[in-house]
Short mmCIF file of C-alpha atoms and ligand atoms in Angstrom, two decimals:
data_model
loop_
_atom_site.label_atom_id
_atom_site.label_comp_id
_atom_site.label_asym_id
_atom_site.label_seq_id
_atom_site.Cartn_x
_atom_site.Cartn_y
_atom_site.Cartn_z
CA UNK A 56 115.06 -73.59 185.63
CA UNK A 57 118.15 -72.33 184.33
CA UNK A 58 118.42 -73.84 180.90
CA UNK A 59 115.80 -75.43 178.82
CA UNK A 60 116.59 -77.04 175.65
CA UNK A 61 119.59 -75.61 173.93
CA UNK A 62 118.41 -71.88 175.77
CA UNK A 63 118.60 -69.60 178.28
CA UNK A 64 116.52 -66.89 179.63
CA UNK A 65 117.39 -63.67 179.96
CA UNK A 66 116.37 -63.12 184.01
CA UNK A 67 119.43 -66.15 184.41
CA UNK A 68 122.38 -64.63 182.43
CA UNK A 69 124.15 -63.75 185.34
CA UNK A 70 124.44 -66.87 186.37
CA UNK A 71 126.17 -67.66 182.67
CA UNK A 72 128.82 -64.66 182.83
CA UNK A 73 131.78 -65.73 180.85
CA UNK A 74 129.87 -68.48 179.11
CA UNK A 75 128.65 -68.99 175.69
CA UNK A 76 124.90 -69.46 175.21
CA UNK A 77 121.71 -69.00 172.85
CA UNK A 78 119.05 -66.30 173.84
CA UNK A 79 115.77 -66.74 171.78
CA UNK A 80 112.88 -63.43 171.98
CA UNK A 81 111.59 -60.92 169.95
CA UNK A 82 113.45 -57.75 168.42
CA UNK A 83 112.62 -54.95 170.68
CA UNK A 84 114.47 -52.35 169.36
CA UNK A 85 117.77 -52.09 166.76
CA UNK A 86 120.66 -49.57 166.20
CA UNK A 87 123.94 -49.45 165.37
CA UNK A 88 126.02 -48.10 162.29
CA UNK A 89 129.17 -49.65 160.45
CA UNK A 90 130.85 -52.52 162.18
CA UNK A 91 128.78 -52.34 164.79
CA UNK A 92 125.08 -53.58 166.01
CA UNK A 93 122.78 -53.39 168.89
CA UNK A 94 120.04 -55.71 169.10
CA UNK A 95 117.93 -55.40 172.34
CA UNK A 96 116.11 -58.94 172.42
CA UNK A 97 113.13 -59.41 174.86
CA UNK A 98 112.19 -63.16 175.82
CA UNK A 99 109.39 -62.08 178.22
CA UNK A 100 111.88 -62.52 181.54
CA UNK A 101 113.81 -59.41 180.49
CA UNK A 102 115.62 -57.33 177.98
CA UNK A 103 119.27 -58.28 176.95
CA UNK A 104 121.13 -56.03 174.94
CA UNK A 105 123.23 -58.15 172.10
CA UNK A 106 126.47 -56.93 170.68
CA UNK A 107 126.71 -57.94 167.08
CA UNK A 108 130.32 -56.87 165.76
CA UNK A 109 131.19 -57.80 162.02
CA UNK A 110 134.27 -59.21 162.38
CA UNK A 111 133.01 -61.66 165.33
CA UNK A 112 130.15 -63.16 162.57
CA UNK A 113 130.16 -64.46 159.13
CA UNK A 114 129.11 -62.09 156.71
CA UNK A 115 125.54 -63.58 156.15
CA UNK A 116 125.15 -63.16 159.91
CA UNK A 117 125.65 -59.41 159.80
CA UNK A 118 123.69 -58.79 156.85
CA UNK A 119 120.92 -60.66 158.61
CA UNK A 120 121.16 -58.65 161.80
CA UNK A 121 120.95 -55.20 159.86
CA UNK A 122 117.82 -56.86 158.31
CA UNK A 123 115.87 -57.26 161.73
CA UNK A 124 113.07 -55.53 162.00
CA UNK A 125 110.94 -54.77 165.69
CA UNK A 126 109.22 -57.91 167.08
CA UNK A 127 110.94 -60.43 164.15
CA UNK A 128 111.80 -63.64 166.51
CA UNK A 129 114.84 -64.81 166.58
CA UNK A 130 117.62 -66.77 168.39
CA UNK A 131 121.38 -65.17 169.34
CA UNK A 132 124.29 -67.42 170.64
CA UNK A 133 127.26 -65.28 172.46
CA UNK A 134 129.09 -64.76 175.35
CA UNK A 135 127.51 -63.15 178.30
CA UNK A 136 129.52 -60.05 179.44
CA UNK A 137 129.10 -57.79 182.12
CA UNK A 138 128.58 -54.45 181.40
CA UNK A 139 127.71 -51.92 183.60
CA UNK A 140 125.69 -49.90 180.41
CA UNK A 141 123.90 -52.53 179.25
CA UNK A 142 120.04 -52.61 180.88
CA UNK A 143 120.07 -55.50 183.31
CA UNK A 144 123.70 -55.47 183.70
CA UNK A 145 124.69 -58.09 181.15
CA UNK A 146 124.87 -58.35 177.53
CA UNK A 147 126.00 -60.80 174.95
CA UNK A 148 128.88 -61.00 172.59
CA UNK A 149 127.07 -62.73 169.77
CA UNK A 150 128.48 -65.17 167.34
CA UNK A 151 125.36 -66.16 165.67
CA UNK A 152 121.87 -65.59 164.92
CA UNK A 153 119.17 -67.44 163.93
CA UNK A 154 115.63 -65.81 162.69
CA UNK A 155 112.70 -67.84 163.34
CA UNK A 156 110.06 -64.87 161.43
CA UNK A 157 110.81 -61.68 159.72
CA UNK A 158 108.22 -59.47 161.38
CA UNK A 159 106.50 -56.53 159.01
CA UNK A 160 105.31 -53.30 159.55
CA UNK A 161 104.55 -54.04 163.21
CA UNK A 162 101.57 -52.25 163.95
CA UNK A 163 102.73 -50.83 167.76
CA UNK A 164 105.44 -48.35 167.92
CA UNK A 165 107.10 -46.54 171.01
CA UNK A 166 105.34 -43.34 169.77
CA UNK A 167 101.62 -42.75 171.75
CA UNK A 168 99.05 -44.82 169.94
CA UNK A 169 94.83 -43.61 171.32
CA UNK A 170 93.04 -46.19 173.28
CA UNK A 171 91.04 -47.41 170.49
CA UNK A 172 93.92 -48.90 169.09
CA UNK A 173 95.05 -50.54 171.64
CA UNK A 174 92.67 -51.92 172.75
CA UNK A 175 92.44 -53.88 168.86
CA UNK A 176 95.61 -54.81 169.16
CA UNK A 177 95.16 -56.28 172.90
CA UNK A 178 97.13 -59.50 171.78
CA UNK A 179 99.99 -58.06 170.69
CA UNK A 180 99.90 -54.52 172.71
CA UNK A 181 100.68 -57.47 175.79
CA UNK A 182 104.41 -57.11 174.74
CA UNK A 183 104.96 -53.84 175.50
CA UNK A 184 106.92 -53.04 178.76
CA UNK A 185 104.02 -51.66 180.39
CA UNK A 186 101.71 -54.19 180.01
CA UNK A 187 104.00 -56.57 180.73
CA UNK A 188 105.43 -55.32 184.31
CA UNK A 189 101.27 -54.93 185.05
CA UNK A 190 100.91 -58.81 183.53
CA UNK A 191 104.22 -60.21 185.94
CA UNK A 192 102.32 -58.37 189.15
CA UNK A 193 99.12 -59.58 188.44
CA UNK A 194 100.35 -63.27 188.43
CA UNK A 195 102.50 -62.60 191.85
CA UNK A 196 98.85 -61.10 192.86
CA UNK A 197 97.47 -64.45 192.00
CA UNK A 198 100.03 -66.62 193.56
CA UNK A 199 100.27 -64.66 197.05
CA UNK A 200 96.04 -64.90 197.10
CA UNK A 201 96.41 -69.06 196.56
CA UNK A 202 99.37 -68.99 199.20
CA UNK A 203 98.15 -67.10 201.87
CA UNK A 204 94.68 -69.70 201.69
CA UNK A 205 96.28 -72.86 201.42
CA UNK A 206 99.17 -71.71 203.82
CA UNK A 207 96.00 -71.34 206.28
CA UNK A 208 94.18 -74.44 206.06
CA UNK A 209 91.66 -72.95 203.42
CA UNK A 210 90.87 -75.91 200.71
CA UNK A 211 90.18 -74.89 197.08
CA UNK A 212 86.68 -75.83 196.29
CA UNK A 213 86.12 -74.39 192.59
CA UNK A 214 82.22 -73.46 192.16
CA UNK A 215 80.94 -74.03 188.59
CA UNK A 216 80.58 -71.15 186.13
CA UNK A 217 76.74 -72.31 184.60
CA UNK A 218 74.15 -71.85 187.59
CA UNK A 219 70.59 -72.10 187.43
CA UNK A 220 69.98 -69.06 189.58
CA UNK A 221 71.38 -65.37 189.95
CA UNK A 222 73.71 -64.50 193.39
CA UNK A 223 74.42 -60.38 192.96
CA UNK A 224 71.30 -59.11 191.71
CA UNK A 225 69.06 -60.22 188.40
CA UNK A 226 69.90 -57.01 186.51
CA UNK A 227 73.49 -58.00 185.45
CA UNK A 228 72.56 -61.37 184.89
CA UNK A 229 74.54 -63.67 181.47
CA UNK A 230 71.80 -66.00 180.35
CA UNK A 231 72.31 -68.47 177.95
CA UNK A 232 69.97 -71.67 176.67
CA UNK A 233 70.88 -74.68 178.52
CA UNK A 234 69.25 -78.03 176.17
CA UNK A 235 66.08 -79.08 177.63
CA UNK A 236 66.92 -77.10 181.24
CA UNK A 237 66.13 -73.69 180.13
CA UNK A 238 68.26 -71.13 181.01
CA UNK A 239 71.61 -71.12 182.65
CA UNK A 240 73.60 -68.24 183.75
CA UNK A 241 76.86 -67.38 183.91
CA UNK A 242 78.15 -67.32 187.71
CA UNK A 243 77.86 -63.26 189.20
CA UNK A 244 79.90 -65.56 192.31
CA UNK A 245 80.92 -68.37 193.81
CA UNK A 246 79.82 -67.69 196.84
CA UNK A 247 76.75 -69.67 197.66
CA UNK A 248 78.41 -72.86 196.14
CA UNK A 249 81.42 -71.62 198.98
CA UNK A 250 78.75 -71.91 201.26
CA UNK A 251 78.00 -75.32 200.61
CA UNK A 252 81.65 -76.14 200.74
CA UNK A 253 82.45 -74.63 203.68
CA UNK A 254 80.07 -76.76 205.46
CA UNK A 255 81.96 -79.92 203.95
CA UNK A 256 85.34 -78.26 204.60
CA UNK A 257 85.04 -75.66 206.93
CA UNK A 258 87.47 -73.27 205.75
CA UNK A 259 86.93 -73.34 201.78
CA UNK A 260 88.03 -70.37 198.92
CA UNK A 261 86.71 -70.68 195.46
CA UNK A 262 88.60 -68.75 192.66
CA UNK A 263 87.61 -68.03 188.63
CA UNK A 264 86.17 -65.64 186.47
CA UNK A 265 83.04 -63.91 187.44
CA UNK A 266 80.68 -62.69 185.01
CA UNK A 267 78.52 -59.44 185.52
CA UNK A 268 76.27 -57.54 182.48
CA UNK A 269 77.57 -54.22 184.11
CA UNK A 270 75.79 -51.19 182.73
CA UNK A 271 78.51 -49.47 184.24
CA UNK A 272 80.94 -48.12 181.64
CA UNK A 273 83.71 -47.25 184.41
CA UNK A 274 87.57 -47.77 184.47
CA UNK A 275 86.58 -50.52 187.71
CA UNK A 276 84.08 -52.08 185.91
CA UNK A 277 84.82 -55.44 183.73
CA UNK A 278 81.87 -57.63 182.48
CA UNK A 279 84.39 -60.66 183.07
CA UNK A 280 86.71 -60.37 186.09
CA UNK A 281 88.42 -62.74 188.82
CA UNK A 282 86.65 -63.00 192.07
CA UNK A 283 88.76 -65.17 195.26
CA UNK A 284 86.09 -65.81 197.62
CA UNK A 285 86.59 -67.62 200.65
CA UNK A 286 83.79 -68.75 202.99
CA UNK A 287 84.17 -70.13 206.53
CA UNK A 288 82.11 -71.58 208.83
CA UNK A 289 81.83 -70.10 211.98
CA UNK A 290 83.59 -66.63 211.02
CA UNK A 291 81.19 -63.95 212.39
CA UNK A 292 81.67 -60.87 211.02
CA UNK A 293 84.51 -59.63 213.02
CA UNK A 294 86.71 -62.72 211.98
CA UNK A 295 85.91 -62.29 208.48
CA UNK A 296 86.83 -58.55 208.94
CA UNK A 297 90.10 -59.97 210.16
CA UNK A 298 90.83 -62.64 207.13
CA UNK A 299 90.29 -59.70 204.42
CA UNK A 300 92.76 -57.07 206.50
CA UNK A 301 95.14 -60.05 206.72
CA UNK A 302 95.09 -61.49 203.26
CA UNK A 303 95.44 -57.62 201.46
CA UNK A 304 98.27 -57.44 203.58
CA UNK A 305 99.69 -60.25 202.63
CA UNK A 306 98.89 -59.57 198.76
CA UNK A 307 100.53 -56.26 198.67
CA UNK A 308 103.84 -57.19 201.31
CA UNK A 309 104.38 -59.93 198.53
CA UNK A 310 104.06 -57.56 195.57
CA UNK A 311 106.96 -55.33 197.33
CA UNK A 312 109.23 -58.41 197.72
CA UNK A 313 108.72 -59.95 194.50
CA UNK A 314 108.15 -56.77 192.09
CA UNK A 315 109.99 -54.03 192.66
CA UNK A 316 111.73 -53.85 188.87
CA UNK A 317 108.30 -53.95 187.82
CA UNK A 318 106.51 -51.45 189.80
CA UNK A 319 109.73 -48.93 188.61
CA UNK A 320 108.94 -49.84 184.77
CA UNK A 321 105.35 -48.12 186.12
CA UNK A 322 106.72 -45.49 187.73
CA UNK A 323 104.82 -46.85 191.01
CA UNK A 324 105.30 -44.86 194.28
CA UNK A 325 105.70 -46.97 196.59
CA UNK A 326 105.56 -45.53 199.73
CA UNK A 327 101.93 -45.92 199.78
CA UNK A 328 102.09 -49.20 199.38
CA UNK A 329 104.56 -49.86 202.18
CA UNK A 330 102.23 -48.90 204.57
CA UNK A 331 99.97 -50.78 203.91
CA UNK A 332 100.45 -52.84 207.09
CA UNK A 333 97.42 -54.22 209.89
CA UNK A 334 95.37 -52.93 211.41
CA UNK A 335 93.29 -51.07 208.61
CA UNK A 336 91.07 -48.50 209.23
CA UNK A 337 86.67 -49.80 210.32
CA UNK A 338 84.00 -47.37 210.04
CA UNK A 339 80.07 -48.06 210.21
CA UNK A 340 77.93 -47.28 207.40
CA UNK A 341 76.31 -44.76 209.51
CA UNK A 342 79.38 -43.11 211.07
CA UNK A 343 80.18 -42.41 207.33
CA UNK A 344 77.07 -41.15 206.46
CA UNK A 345 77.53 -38.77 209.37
CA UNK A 346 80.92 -37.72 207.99
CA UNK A 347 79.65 -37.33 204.59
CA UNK A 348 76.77 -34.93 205.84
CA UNK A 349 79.78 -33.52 208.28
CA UNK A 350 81.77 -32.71 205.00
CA UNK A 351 79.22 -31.73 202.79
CA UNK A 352 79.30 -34.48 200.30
CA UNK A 353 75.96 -34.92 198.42
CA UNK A 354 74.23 -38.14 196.95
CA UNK A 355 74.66 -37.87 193.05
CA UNK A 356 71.13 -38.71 191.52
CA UNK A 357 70.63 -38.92 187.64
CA UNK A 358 66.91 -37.15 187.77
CA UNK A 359 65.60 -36.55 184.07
CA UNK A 360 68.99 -37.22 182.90
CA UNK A 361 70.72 -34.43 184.91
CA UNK A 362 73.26 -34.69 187.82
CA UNK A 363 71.17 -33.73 190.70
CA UNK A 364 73.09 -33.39 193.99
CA UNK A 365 70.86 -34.39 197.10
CA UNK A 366 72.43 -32.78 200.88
CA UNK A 367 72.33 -34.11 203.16
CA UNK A 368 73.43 -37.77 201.89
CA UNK A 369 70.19 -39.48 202.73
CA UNK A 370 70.90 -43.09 205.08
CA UNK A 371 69.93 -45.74 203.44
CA UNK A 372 71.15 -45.47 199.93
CA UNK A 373 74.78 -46.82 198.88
CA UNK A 374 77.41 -45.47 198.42
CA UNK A 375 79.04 -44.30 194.82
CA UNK A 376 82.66 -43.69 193.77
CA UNK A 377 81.99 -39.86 194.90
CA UNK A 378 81.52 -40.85 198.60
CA UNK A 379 83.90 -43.31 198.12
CA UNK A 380 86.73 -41.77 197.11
CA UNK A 381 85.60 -38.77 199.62
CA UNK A 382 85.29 -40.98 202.27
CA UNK A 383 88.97 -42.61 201.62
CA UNK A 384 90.73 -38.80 201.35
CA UNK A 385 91.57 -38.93 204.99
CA UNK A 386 93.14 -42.73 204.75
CA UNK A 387 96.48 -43.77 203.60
CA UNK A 388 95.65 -47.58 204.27
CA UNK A 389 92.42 -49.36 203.66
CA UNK A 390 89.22 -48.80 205.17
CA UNK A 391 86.26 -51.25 205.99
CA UNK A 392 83.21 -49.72 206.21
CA UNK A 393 80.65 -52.32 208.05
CA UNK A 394 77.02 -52.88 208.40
CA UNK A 395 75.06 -51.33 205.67
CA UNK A 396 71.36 -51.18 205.25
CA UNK A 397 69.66 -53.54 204.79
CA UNK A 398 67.60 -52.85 201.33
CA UNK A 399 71.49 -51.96 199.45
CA UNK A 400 72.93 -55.54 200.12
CA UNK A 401 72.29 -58.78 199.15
CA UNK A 402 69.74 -61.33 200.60
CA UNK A 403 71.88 -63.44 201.70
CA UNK A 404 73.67 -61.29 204.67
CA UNK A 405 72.51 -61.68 208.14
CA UNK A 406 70.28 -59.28 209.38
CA UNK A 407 72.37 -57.61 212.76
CA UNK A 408 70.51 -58.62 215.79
CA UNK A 409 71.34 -55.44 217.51
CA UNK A 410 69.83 -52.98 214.88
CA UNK A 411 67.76 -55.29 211.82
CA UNK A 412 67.55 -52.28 209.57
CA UNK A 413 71.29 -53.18 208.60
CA UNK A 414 72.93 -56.42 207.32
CA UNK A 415 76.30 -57.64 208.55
CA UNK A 416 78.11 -56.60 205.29
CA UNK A 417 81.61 -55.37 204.89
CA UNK A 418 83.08 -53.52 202.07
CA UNK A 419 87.31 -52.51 201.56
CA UNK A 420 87.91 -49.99 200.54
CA UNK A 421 91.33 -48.62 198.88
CA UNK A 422 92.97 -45.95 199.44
CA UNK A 423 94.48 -43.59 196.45
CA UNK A 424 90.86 -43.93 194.23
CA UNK A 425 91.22 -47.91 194.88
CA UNK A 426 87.70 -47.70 195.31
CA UNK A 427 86.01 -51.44 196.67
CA UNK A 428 88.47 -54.40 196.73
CA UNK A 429 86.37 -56.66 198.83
CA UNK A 430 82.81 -57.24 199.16
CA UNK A 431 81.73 -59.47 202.23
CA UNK A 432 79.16 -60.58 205.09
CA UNK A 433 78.25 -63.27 207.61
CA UNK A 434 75.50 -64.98 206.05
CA UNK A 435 71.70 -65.37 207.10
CA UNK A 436 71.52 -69.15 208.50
CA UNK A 437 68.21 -68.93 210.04
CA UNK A 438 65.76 -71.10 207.46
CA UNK A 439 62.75 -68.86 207.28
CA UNK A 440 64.50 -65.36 207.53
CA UNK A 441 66.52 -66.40 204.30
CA UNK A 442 63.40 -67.78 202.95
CA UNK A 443 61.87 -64.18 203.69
CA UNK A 444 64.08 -62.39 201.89
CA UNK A 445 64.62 -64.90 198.85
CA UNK A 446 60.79 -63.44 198.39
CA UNK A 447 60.94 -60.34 199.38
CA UNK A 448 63.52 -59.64 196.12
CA UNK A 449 61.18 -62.02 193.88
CA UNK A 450 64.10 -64.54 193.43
CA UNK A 451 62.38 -68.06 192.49
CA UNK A 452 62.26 -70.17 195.50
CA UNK A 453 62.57 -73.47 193.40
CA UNK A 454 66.15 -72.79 191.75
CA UNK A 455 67.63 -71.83 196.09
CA UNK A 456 66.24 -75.07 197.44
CA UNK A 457 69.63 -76.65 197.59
CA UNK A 458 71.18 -73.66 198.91
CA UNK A 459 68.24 -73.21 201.70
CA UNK A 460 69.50 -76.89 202.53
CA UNK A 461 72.55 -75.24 203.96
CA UNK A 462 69.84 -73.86 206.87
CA UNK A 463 67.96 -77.43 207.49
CA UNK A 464 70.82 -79.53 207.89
CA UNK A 465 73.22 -78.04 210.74
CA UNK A 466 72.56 -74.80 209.88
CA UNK A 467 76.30 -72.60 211.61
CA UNK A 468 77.36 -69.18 211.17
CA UNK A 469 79.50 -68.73 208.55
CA UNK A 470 81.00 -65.79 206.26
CA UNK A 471 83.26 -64.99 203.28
CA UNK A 472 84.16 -62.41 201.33
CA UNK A 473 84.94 -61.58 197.67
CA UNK A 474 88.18 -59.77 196.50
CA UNK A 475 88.35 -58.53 192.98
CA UNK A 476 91.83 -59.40 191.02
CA UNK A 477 91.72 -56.58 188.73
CA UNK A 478 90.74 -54.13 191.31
CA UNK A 479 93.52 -54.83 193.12
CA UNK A 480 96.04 -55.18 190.80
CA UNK A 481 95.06 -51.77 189.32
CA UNK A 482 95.54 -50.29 192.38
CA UNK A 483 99.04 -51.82 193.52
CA UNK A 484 100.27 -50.95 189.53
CA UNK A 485 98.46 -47.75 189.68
CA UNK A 486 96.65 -48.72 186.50
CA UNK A 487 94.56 -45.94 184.99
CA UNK A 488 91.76 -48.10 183.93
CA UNK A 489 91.14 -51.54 184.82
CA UNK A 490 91.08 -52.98 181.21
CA UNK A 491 94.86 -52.92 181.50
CA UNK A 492 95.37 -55.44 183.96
CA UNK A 493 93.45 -58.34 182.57
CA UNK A 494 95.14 -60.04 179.64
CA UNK A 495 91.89 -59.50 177.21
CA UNK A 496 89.54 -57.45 178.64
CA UNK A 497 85.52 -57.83 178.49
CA UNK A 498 83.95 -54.70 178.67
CA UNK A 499 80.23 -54.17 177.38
CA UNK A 500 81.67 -52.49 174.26
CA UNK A 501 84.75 -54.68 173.48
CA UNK A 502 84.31 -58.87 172.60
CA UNK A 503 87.51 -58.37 170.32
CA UNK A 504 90.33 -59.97 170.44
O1 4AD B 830 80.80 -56.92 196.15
P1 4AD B 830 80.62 -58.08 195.24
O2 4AD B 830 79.51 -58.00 194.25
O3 4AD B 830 80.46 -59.33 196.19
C1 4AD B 830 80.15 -60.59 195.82
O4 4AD B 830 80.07 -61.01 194.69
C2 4AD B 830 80.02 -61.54 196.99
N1 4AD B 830 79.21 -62.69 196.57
C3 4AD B 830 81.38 -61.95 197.44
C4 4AD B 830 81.36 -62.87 198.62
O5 4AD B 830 80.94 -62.48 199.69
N2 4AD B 830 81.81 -64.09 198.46
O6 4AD B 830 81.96 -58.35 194.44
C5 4AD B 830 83.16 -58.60 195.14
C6 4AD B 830 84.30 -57.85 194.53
C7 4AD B 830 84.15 -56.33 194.57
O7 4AD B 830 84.50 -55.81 195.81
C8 4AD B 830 85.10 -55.91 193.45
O8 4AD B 830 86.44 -55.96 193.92
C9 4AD B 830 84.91 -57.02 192.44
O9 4AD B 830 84.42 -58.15 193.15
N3 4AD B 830 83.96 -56.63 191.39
C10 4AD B 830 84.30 -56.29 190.14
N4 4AD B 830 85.50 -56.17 189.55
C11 4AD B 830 85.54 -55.79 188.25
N5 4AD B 830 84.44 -55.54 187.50
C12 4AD B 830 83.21 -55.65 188.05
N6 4AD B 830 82.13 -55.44 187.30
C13 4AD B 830 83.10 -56.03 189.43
N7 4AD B 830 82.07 -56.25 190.27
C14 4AD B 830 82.61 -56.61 191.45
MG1 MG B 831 80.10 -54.99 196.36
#
């Protein structure tokens, strides 16, 4: 879409050299002294410096463009020039401007605001360049996830967001009242509604917000974040392993193509990146448990509120960001680590019929502090062992009915995986925290904007 309207956007102007057209944006910045003004206009495709020279412009046109103040919207007609200084190559020779809104006092300068701030002003800190190159990869994030399933025969199936029972665990449970019903909650995953897709469809994905009541006050830790989850039936394990290495591939190949102004405005290196290229690395939970212990890498315990470290890292319990992040030193692509036990995963992964006291889970993880992209399994779809362990974690058998269907009625193996969006877009942007890459975050301290 070149032009729209009577307008053009800045990302087409070389198309428009030696033409005469109307850029509308935001101020981003001013200077300029006597005859002569800058005005560096940003319409959200790019920056586009403006040339304002008095005697090109009625007098009431230059007095208006030394009035401008930062973020004040406006429209400028010229003609587009080439010019080597200018950033993005081309600038305009304006003729005319139009101001849609004097902005005042504009709360976000280029001088370092805290945090706090920032975080206040979510809605309008969006604008800044930052923000914006993490915003324009996160929707090429989204795009290459929805291409690389529907370019493989994977049909969207969305799963609803109000579900009468919990999928990840009851502690992070939303609830809200739902009429005469009781209580609803707020989806922790897709998944088991995948499930039930994928034996409709076969080869299914399911993609929306995710809702989890994380205690966790980490920079990987949202209370509302975007899960993809595909399910298929009759994956084992080893396919599924296969589908996650392929689609991260895909993700972050598509990020290089598409992103690369972006990822400089971040000051991305991205070499890492560029290898990240099949096949990943696999380990088994217990091969990394034996690395741990071979490194010296405790379990962290809070005991009595103190950091207790506990050698060697005792199998069985999960693994933290410490053995993560430990673990991924030695990688420069990502790593699956495989079959964990049993009692750390959910009830619905499939016990492994050559060793029961682990599930058939799979976790990615990232290199560079990534920490876990993907959380996956094949699923239990024996009726009575799902049935087992439905009790076993005290989950009410009433409100799973429909999903212990799935196991009456040709029961298959099947198995999916989740991929956190703002995971992985922090770690292709190299985001410090994760709050940055969702448009308004939801943390447990933060419901504003
Ligand atoms: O490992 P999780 O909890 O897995 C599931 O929800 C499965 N039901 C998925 C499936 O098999 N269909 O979450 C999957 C991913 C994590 O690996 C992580 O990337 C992301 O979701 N995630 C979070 N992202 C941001 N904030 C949080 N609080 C997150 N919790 C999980
Ligand atoms: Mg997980």
């Amino acid at each position: 879409m070149s032009a729209y309207k009577s307008f053009v956007y800045v990302e087409d102007l070389a198309k428009h050299v030696g033409e005469v057209v109307s850029l509308r944006g935001w101020v981003y910045n001013t200077r300029g002294k006597g005859k002569l003004q800058f005005v560096i206009l940003r319409d959200g495709t790019g920056i586009a410096q403006c040339v304002v020279f008095r005697d090109n412009v009625s007098e009431e046109v230059f007095e208006l463009t030394k009035s401008l103040t930062q973020e004040s919207s406006i429209g400028i007609t010229g003609k587009v020039v080439a010019s080597e200084k200018a950033p993005g190559g081309y600038e305009l020779d304006s003729s005319d401007l139009k101001v849609y809104q004097l902005a005042k006092d504009y709360p976000i300068s280029p001088k370092d605001h805290g945090d706090a701030f920032l975080l206040e002003n979510r809605h309008l800190w969006l604008r800044s360049s930052r923000q914006h190159a993490i915003m324009r990869v996160r929707s090429t994030v989204v795009k290459a996830i929805r291409d690389f399933f529907d370019g493989n025969g994977f049909k969207l199936m969305d799963s609803p967001i109000l579900t009468p029972n919990a999928c990840e665990g009851t502690s992070t449970l939303f609830e809200t009242k739902y009429f005469d019903l009781g209580n609803a909650y707020l989806s922790q995953s897709g998944q088991l509604y995948a499930e039930a897709s994928a034996m409709a469809l076969g080869k299914v994905y399911t993609f929306g917000p995710t809702f989890r009541a994380e205690q966790s006050k980490t920079r990987k830790h949202l209370t509302e974040f975007w899960m993809v989850e595909p399910e298929a039936a009759f994956f084992d394990l080893n396919d599924d392993m296969d589908l996650a290495e392929d689609m991260v591939e895909y993700i972050v190949q598509t990020v290089l193509k598409t992103n690369l102004k972006e990822l400089e405005v971040l000051e991305r290196d991205i070499r890492p990146l560029e290898k990240v290229r099949r096949p990943f690395y696999r380990m088994s939970y217990t091969d990394a448990v034996q690395w741990l212990n071979d490194n010296k890498i405790p379990l962290m315990k809070k005991i009595d509120g103190k950091d207790v470290e506990i050698h060697p890292f005792p199998w069985g319990e999960d693994f933290g960001s410490v053995q993560e992040e430990a673990i991924m030193e030695q990688f420069d692509k990502p790593c699956i680590i495989h079959r964990y036990p049993t009692e750390v995963k959910a009830f619905y992964m499939k016990r492994d019929p050559e060793n029961p006291k682990v599930v058939l889970a799979m976790d990615m993880l990232g290199p560079e502090k990534a920490g876990e992209l993907i959380g996956g399994s094949q699923r239990e779809d024996d009726h009575d062992l799902l049935l087992s362990r439905i009790q076993h974690e005290d989950l009410p058998v009433e409100a799973f009915q429909w999903y212990l269907d799935l196991r009456k009625y040709g029961s298959v193996p099947h198995s999916g995986f989740g991929l956190g969006v703002e995971r992985t877009v922090k770690w292709i942007t190299g985001a410090k925290h994760i709050r940055e890459v969702i448009p308004v975050p939801r943390m447990i301290t933060r419901l504003y904007p």
